[in-house]
Amino acid sequence: MTVDATATSVSGVNIKSSQNRLLIKNGRIVNDDGIEEADVYIEDGIIKQVGRNLIIPGGTRTIDAAGKLVMPGGIDPHTHFELEMMGAKTADDFYKGTRAAVAGGTTTIIDFVLPEKGQSLLEAYANWREKADNKVCCDYGLHVGVTWWSPAVQKEMKQLVSEQYGVNSFKMFMAYRNTWMLDDYDLYCAIETCAELKALPQVHAENGHIIARNTEKLLAAGVTRPEGHQLSRDEEVESEAVNRACVIANQANSPLYIVHMMSKSAVRALQLARNKQKQPVYGETLAATVGTDGTHYRNSCFRHAAAHVLSPPLRPDPSTPQAMVEALADDHLQLIGSDNCTFHEKDKEIGKGNFSKIPNGVNGVEDRMTILWQKGVNTGIMDPCRFVAVTSSSAAKIFNLWPQKGRVAVNSDADIVVWDPRLEKTITAASHKQAVDFNIFEGQHVVGGPQYVIVNGRVCLDDGELRVVEGLGKFLKTPINSPYVYGEQNLSHGDHDLLEPLSRDSPDRVNGSSVPT
Ligand SMILES: C[C@@H](CNC(N)=O)C(=O)O
Ligand SMILES: [Zn+2]
Ligand SMILES: [Zn+2]
Ligand SMILES: [Zn+2]
């Protein structure tokens, strides 16, 4: 078990006992539905009191959060640690990846079990649990990929949504034609099965057949460098699939979650669908999409260009990053993940001479929150409450972890970020906590970041000092039938009014805060 040098002790018990009472004073609590000036008292990993003039037992550590924001720990619904794909293994494992997540203010991640075609989903699930359980520094959940279809797959999906396994979402690929892609018939069956199980279907929305033919033509024409990746799958190849997935979900009377939406065209297709579908459709974008763009594919340095290769690709349209931030602010997109799927230079070089062989994926798990704060809040495009929604609360609601996760409130887990809006840094690979040897946000100066990060009541980022403990995180079972997806009931929440479920017709947000101060 690896422990940061400055941790107080190696034995879990000592660490927990020395950390189990904590008071966060003088801060401004920011939840997705409001801001309040109040103190937070934590004991044994749970928020026990929120308010002023709290009665606190002796021996309680106090963090002074004056001038800072006290937010729910970030939830990253899209990571790939220790994934093997395209002949390589990701650089960030479950220890380094979750350590970097905590360093950036994220205290829950949801990773993807991706079975090979023909492989048992249960077997793949067991492999992922084996990889993650003893390494994670924060709590984690799992989505499961449906990368092939048969009655046996359907049967295993039914097992995976049981309390024993705790899975409530499945990802289907409309691209990766030779490895994970399903045709429309099988995709329809898989989405139908998700709806029957009250689980959430997710799709990777690109047209894999168009990509395959474009790739053949580009390579035949001698286009082999990373820009070929972007040329093989431009925006309409994504938005066509967004539309098709929404139609299939509508035919199946199913909700839908579209992962890593990368373009304005895709957002337009999603908006059309959200306005007419019988069931909710959710759109996710990425730190990469708001923090950089597709102009890097033409960089003369192969390492630089290849580092930006992910699917769907970053777009060359320079207005995309801000448009995606505005879409998040206006609830035309619902949340932001990282899709952290990092490969060292030696692995990206598998694609030297043939762009279609470059392992797909970028970094983002560490910088997701600071990048969005910089691009969204510092610019005035979104207010802090919406920032909390898209980086934490909405994922908690959609994946049915709310209000255990995604909220600073009594009885919620003590996963909390003390956010310093004046904390400045320049992002570099040399200084980031991730294992990977490149950072697509290299050189970006950001203002605003985590000063303290508390994971289940333990101070894991302590005034900038990283003090995570490998294996301290636990597996989170995500129950089916989320009230915010299947809408069977509104969860009342203590002293708050009935919370509106995340709904596809939530009024477009007018820029600026509609939050009671
Ligand atoms: C497998 C994974 C790879 N990352 C990426 N988006 O290129 C994904 O498609 O989400
Ligand atoms: Zn994908
Ligand atoms: Zn370079
Ligand atoms: Zn992914």
Tab-separated table of C-alpha atoms in Angstrom, residues 220-501:
chain	number	residue	atom	x	y	z
A	220	ALA	CA	-4.469	5.529	-49.465
A	221	ALA	CA	-3.990	9.223	-50.227
A	222	GLY	CA	-0.884	9.272	-48.022
A	223	VAL	CA	-2.417	11.116	-45.063
A	224	THR	CA	-0.833	9.289	-42.132
A	225	ARG	CA	-0.185	11.959	-39.465
A	226	PRO	CA	-2.529	12.742	-36.518
A	227	GLU	CA	-4.584	15.265	-38.476
A	228	GLY	CA	-5.901	12.256	-40.395
A	229	HIS	CA	-7.692	11.195	-37.217
A	230	GLN	CA	-9.695	14.408	-37.187
A	231	LEU	CA	-10.249	14.365	-40.959
A	232	SER	CA	-11.694	10.831	-40.789
A	233	ARG	CA	-14.493	11.833	-38.407
A	234	ASP	CA	-15.637	15.419	-38.585
A	235	GLU	CA	-18.563	16.919	-36.725
A	236	GLU	CA	-21.386	15.497	-38.827
A	237	VAL	CA	-20.007	11.966	-38.298
A	238	GLU	CA	-20.618	12.586	-34.593
A	239	SER	CA	-23.911	14.470	-34.792
A	240	GLU	CA	-25.420	11.865	-37.142
A	241	ALA	CA	-24.772	9.221	-34.513
A	242	VAL	CA	-26.117	11.423	-31.714
A	243	ASN	CA	-29.355	11.748	-33.630
A	244	ARG	CA	-29.487	8.033	-34.471
A	245	ALA	CA	-28.855	7.007	-30.854
A	246	CYS	CA	-31.586	9.371	-29.653
A	247	VAL	CA	-34.059	7.947	-32.196
A	248	ILE	CA	-33.253	4.380	-31.121
A	249	ALA	CA	-33.640	5.334	-27.447
A	250	ASN	CA	-36.950	7.022	-28.224
A	251	GLN	CA	-38.171	3.950	-30.062
A	252	ALA	CA	-37.156	1.900	-27.028
A	253	ASN	CA	-38.821	4.413	-24.707
A	254	SER	CA	-35.503	4.659	-22.883
A	255	PRO	CA	-33.466	7.469	-21.311
A	256	LEU	CA	-30.016	7.951	-22.800
A	257	TYR	CA	-26.635	9.373	-21.795
A	258	ILE	CA	-24.267	10.495	-24.539
A	259	VAL	CA	-20.637	10.425	-23.429
A	260	HIS	CA	-17.827	12.768	-24.527
A	261	MET	CA	-19.765	15.115	-26.776
A	262	MET	CA	-17.123	17.059	-28.688
A	263	SER	CA	-18.830	19.486	-31.066
A	264	LYS	CA	-21.420	22.227	-31.515
A	265	SER	CA	-23.143	20.030	-34.127
A	266	ALA	CA	-23.546	17.240	-31.600
A	267	VAL	CA	-24.996	19.647	-29.025
A	268	ARG	CA	-27.506	20.878	-31.609
A	269	ALA	CA	-28.546	17.289	-32.364
A	270	LEU	CA	-28.903	16.622	-28.647
A	271	GLN	CA	-31.019	19.741	-28.128
A	272	LEU	CA	-33.423	18.696	-30.901
A	273	ALA	CA	-33.781	15.277	-29.299
A	274	ARG	CA	-34.172	16.571	-25.746
A	275	ASN	CA	-37.061	18.726	-26.827
A	276	LYS	CA	-39.023	15.842	-28.271
A	277	GLN	CA	-38.003	12.600	-26.542
A	278	LYS	CA	-40.343	10.835	-24.180
A	279	GLN	CA	-37.456	10.101	-21.799
A	280	PRO	CA	-34.520	12.242	-20.570
A	281	VAL	CA	-31.360	12.432	-22.691
A	282	TYR	CA	-28.179	13.633	-20.985
A	283	GLY	CA	-25.075	15.049	-22.633
A	284	GLU	CA	-21.557	14.879	-21.205
A	285	THR	CA	-18.568	16.820	-22.442
A	286	LEU	CA	-14.940	16.750	-21.335
A	287	ALA	CA	-12.228	18.901	-19.795
A	288	ALA	CA	-10.354	18.525	-23.078
A	289	THR	CA	-13.291	19.895	-25.065
A	290	VAL	CA	-13.551	23.089	-23.029
A	291	GLY	CA	-9.809	23.433	-22.406
A	292	THR	CA	-8.262	22.977	-25.834
A	293	ASP	CA	-9.116	22.304	-29.508
A	294	GLY	CA	-8.285	20.371	-32.661
A	295	THR	CA	-5.694	22.794	-34.049
A	296	HIS	CA	-3.016	20.753	-32.239
A	297	TYR	CA	-3.392	17.811	-34.660
A	298	ARG	CA	-1.275	19.756	-37.172
A	299	ASN	CA	1.550	20.403	-34.698
A	300	SER	CA	4.849	19.388	-36.296
A	301	CYS	CA	5.794	17.432	-33.142
A	302	PHE	CA	4.239	13.959	-33.408
A	303	ARG	CA	4.134	13.562	-29.609
A	304	HIS	CA	2.270	16.824	-29.276
A	305	ALA	CA	-0.236	16.093	-32.043
A	306	ALA	CA	-0.799	12.456	-31.051
A	307	ALA	CA	-1.344	13.397	-27.406
A	308	HIS	CA	-4.554	15.151	-28.497
A	309	VAL	CA	-5.944	12.094	-30.302
A	310	LEU	CA	-9.163	10.873	-28.722
A	311	SER	CA	-12.548	9.924	-30.199
A	312	PRO	CA	-14.601	11.832	-31.140
A	313	PRO	CA	-11.718	14.193	-31.901
A	314	LEU	CA	-11.153	17.725	-30.694
A	315	ARG	CA	-12.557	20.124	-33.279
A	316	PRO	CA	-10.530	22.655	-35.317
A	317	ASP	CA	-13.348	25.211	-34.961
A	318	PRO	CA	-11.785	27.609	-32.412
A	319	SER	CA	-15.207	28.670	-31.122
A	320	THR	CA	-15.936	25.147	-29.866
A	321	PRO	CA	-14.415	25.351	-26.369
A	322	GLN	CA	-16.428	28.421	-25.357
A	323	ALA	CA	-19.578	27.067	-27.020
A	324	MET	CA	-19.302	23.903	-24.948
A	325	VAL	CA	-18.868	25.923	-21.745
A	326	GLU	CA	-21.976	27.917	-22.656
A	327	ALA	CA	-23.850	24.696	-23.355
A	328	LEU	CA	-22.940	23.452	-19.865
A	329	ALA	CA	-24.019	26.781	-18.363
A	330	ASP	CA	-27.353	26.730	-20.214
A	331	ASP	CA	-28.159	23.074	-19.474
A	332	HIS	CA	-27.794	22.160	-23.126
A	333	LEU	CA	-25.125	19.819	-21.756
A	334	GLN	CA	-25.537	18.358	-18.293
A	335	LEU	CA	-22.112	17.461	-17.003
A	336	ILE	CA	-18.367	17.373	-17.594
A	337	GLY	CA	-16.067	14.357	-17.264
A	338	SER	CA	-12.456	13.786	-18.204
A	339	ASP	CA	-12.392	10.555	-20.237
A	340	ASN	CA	-8.892	10.284	-18.780
A	341	CYS	CA	-7.297	7.647	-20.978
A	342	THR	CA	-3.598	8.490	-21.066
A	343	PHE	CA	-0.746	6.926	-23.014
A	344	HIS	CA	2.963	7.572	-22.709
A	345	GLU	CA	4.918	8.791	-25.725
A	346	LYS	CA	6.200	5.287	-26.525
A	347	ASP	CA	2.647	4.011	-26.792
A	348	LYS	CA	1.275	6.918	-28.828
A	349	GLU	CA	4.143	6.174	-31.259
A	350	ILE	CA	2.424	2.914	-32.214
A	351	GLY	CA	0.530	5.233	-34.581
A	352	LYS	CA	3.579	6.842	-36.174
A	353	GLY	CA	2.966	6.369	-39.907
A	354	ASN	CA	-0.686	5.444	-39.461
A	355	PHE	CA	-2.935	7.783	-37.456
A	356	SER	CA	-5.613	5.085	-37.046
A	357	LYS	CA	-3.186	3.140	-34.836
A	358	ILE	CA	-2.590	5.967	-32.345
A	359	PRO	CA	-4.057	4.798	-28.998
A	360	ASN	CA	-7.014	7.062	-28.339
A	361	GLY	CA	-7.174	9.150	-25.213
A	362	VAL	CA	-6.106	12.279	-23.356
A	363	ASN	CA	-5.546	13.436	-19.786
A	364	GLY	CA	-8.059	15.434	-17.745
A	365	VAL	CA	-8.816	13.775	-14.406
A	366	GLU	CA	-6.557	16.167	-12.469
A	367	ASP	CA	-7.318	19.399	-14.349
A	368	ARG	CA	-11.064	18.959	-15.055
A	369	MET	CA	-12.315	21.275	-12.314
A	370	THR	CA	-9.650	23.996	-12.529
A	371	ILE	CA	-9.956	24.163	-16.327
A	372	LEU	CA	-13.752	24.554	-16.159
A	373	TRP	CA	-13.482	27.106	-13.332
A	374	GLN	CA	-11.058	29.100	-15.451
A	375	LYS	CA	-13.078	28.838	-18.693
A	376	GLY	CA	-16.531	28.978	-17.136
A	377	VAL	CA	-16.658	30.792	-13.807
A	378	ASN	CA	-13.780	33.274	-14.181
A	379	THR	CA	-15.293	34.319	-17.512
A	380	GLY	CA	-18.737	34.826	-15.966
A	381	ILE	CA	-20.318	32.255	-18.297
A	382	MET	CA	-21.480	30.091	-15.387
A	383	ASP	CA	-22.025	30.694	-11.688
A	384	PRO	CA	-20.485	28.580	-8.890
A	385	CYS	CA	-23.737	26.656	-8.319
A	386	ARG	CA	-23.859	25.557	-11.932
A	387	PHE	CA	-20.166	24.667	-11.671
A	388	VAL	CA	-21.033	22.359	-8.749
A	389	ALA	CA	-23.917	20.867	-10.725
A	390	VAL	CA	-21.881	19.981	-13.802
A	391	THR	CA	-18.761	18.799	-11.941
A	392	SER	CA	-20.482	16.866	-9.155
A	393	SER	CA	-24.212	16.968	-8.297
A	394	SER	CA	-25.670	16.088	-11.700
A	395	ALA	CA	-23.462	13.002	-11.948
A	396	ALA	CA	-24.553	12.002	-8.433
A	397	LYS	CA	-28.227	12.351	-9.427
A	398	ILE	CA	-27.909	10.614	-12.780
A	399	PHE	CA	-25.927	7.669	-11.366
A	400	ASN	CA	-28.069	7.501	-8.238
A	401	LEU	CA	-25.440	8.433	-5.673
A	402	TRP	CA	-27.341	11.517	-4.504
A	403	PRO	CA	-27.333	12.927	-1.839
A	404	GLN	CA	-24.703	10.590	-0.361
A	405	LYS	CA	-22.412	12.161	-2.941
A	406	GLY	CA	-22.625	15.514	-4.716
A	407	ARG	CA	-23.893	17.609	-1.802
A	408	VAL	CA	-22.617	19.383	1.304
A	409	ALA	CA	-25.441	18.551	3.693
A	410	VAL	CA	-26.126	16.653	6.907
A	411	ASN	CA	-25.776	12.876	6.437
A	412	SER	CA	-23.940	13.233	3.120
A	413	ASP	CA	-20.474	11.677	2.796
A	414	ALA	CA	-17.739	14.079	3.839
A	415	ASP	CA	-16.329	14.412	0.340
A	416	ILE	CA	-15.594	18.122	0.273
A	417	VAL	CA	-13.375	20.604	-1.549
A	418	VAL	CA	-12.314	23.871	0.052
A	419	TRP	CA	-11.893	25.873	-3.114
A	420	ASP	CA	-9.660	28.962	-3.177
A	421	PRO	CA	-10.872	31.192	-6.012
A	422	ARG	CA	-7.542	33.072	-5.939
A	423	LEU	CA	-5.198	30.064	-6.031
A	424	GLU	CA	-3.063	30.409	-9.154
A	425	LYS	CA	-0.935	27.890	-11.017
A	426	THR	CA	0.398	27.048	-14.435
A	427	ILE	CA	-0.421	23.531	-15.608
A	428	THR	CA	2.599	21.481	-16.725
A	429	ALA	CA	3.378	17.793	-17.190
A	430	ALA	CA	6.454	18.339	-15.050
A	431	SER	CA	4.331	19.372	-12.074
A	432	HIS	CA	1.115	17.416	-12.546
A	433	LYS	CA	0.403	14.403	-10.337
A	434	GLN	CA	-0.570	12.115	-13.200
A	435	ALA	CA	1.783	9.409	-14.361
A	436	VAL	CA	1.513	10.300	-18.051
A	437	ASP	CA	4.393	12.204	-19.638
A	438	PHE	CA	2.271	14.839	-21.441
A	439	ASN	CA	-0.458	17.311	-20.488
A	440	ILE	CA	-2.780	18.696	-23.180
A	441	PHE	CA	-3.275	21.843	-21.017
A	442	GLU	CA	0.510	22.482	-20.849
A	443	GLY	CA	1.297	26.084	-20.024
A	444	GLN	CA	-2.260	27.137	-19.258
A	445	HIS	CA	-2.452	29.545	-16.333
A	446	VAL	CA	-5.490	28.916	-14.145
A	447	VAL	CA	-6.896	30.985	-11.259
A	448	GLY	CA	-8.940	29.056	-8.721
A	449	GLY	CA	-8.292	25.599	-7.318
A	450	PRO	CA	-8.528	23.232	-4.358
A	451	GLN	CA	-6.735	24.203	-1.142
A	452	TYR	CA	-8.138	21.278	0.868
A	453	VAL	CA	-9.735	18.077	-0.404
A	454	ILE	CA	-11.502	15.850	2.105
A	455	VAL	CA	-12.236	12.263	1.098
A	456	ASN	CA	-14.689	10.459	3.352
A	457	GLY	CA	-13.690	12.789	6.181
A	458	ARG	CA	-9.927	12.428	5.681
A	459	VAL	CA	-7.933	15.504	4.664
A	460	CYS	CA	-6.165	14.189	1.552
A	461	LEU	CA	-5.090	17.541	0.154
A	462	ASP	CA	-3.966	19.544	3.138
A	463	ASP	CA	-3.325	23.162	2.272
A	464	GLY	CA	-1.771	22.024	-0.984
A	465	GLU	CA	0.041	18.991	0.472
A	466	LEU	CA	-1.146	15.731	-1.110
A	467	ARG	CA	-1.750	13.077	1.552
A	468	VAL	CA	-3.716	10.324	-0.157
A	469	VAL	CA	-3.622	6.710	0.955
A	470	GLU	CA	-3.682	3.922	-1.623
A	471	GLY	CA	-6.697	1.722	-1.069
A	472	LEU	CA	-8.568	4.124	1.199
A	473	GLY	CA	-11.318	4.504	-1.412
A	474	LYS	CA	-14.085	1.956	-1.692
A	475	PHE	CA	-16.284	0.552	-4.464
A	476	LEU	CA	-19.591	2.415	-4.786
A	477	LYS	CA	-22.627	0.356	-5.754
A	478	THR	CA	-24.789	2.511	-8.009
A	479	PRO	CA	-28.430	1.376	-7.627
A	480	ILE	CA	-30.771	1.166	-10.624
A	481	ASN	CA	-33.917	3.277	-10.974
A	482	SER	CA	-32.442	6.684	-10.258
A	483	PRO	CA	-35.303	9.050	-9.395
A	484	TYR	CA	-33.555	11.666	-11.559
A	485	VAL	CA	-33.564	9.391	-14.583
A	486	TYR	CA	-36.670	7.277	-14.198
A	487	GLY	CA	-38.506	10.023	-12.355
A	488	GLU	CA	-40.614	7.847	-10.102
A	489	GLN	CA	-40.229	10.161	-7.144
A	490	ASN	CA	-38.628	13.384	-6.139
A	491	LEU	CA	-36.194	13.030	-3.299
A	492	SER	CA	-36.988	15.554	-0.625
A	493	HIS	CA	-33.795	16.603	1.000
A	494	GLY	CA	-33.933	17.570	4.623
A	495	ASP	CA	-34.588	21.258	5.000
A	496	HIS	CA	-34.718	21.884	1.265
A	497	ASP	CA	-37.800	21.939	-0.868
A	498	LEU	CA	-38.646	19.007	-3.069
A	499	LEU	CA	-35.799	19.004	-5.536
A	500	GLU	CA	-36.807	19.129	-9.135
A	501	PRO	CA	-35.529	16.026	-10.928
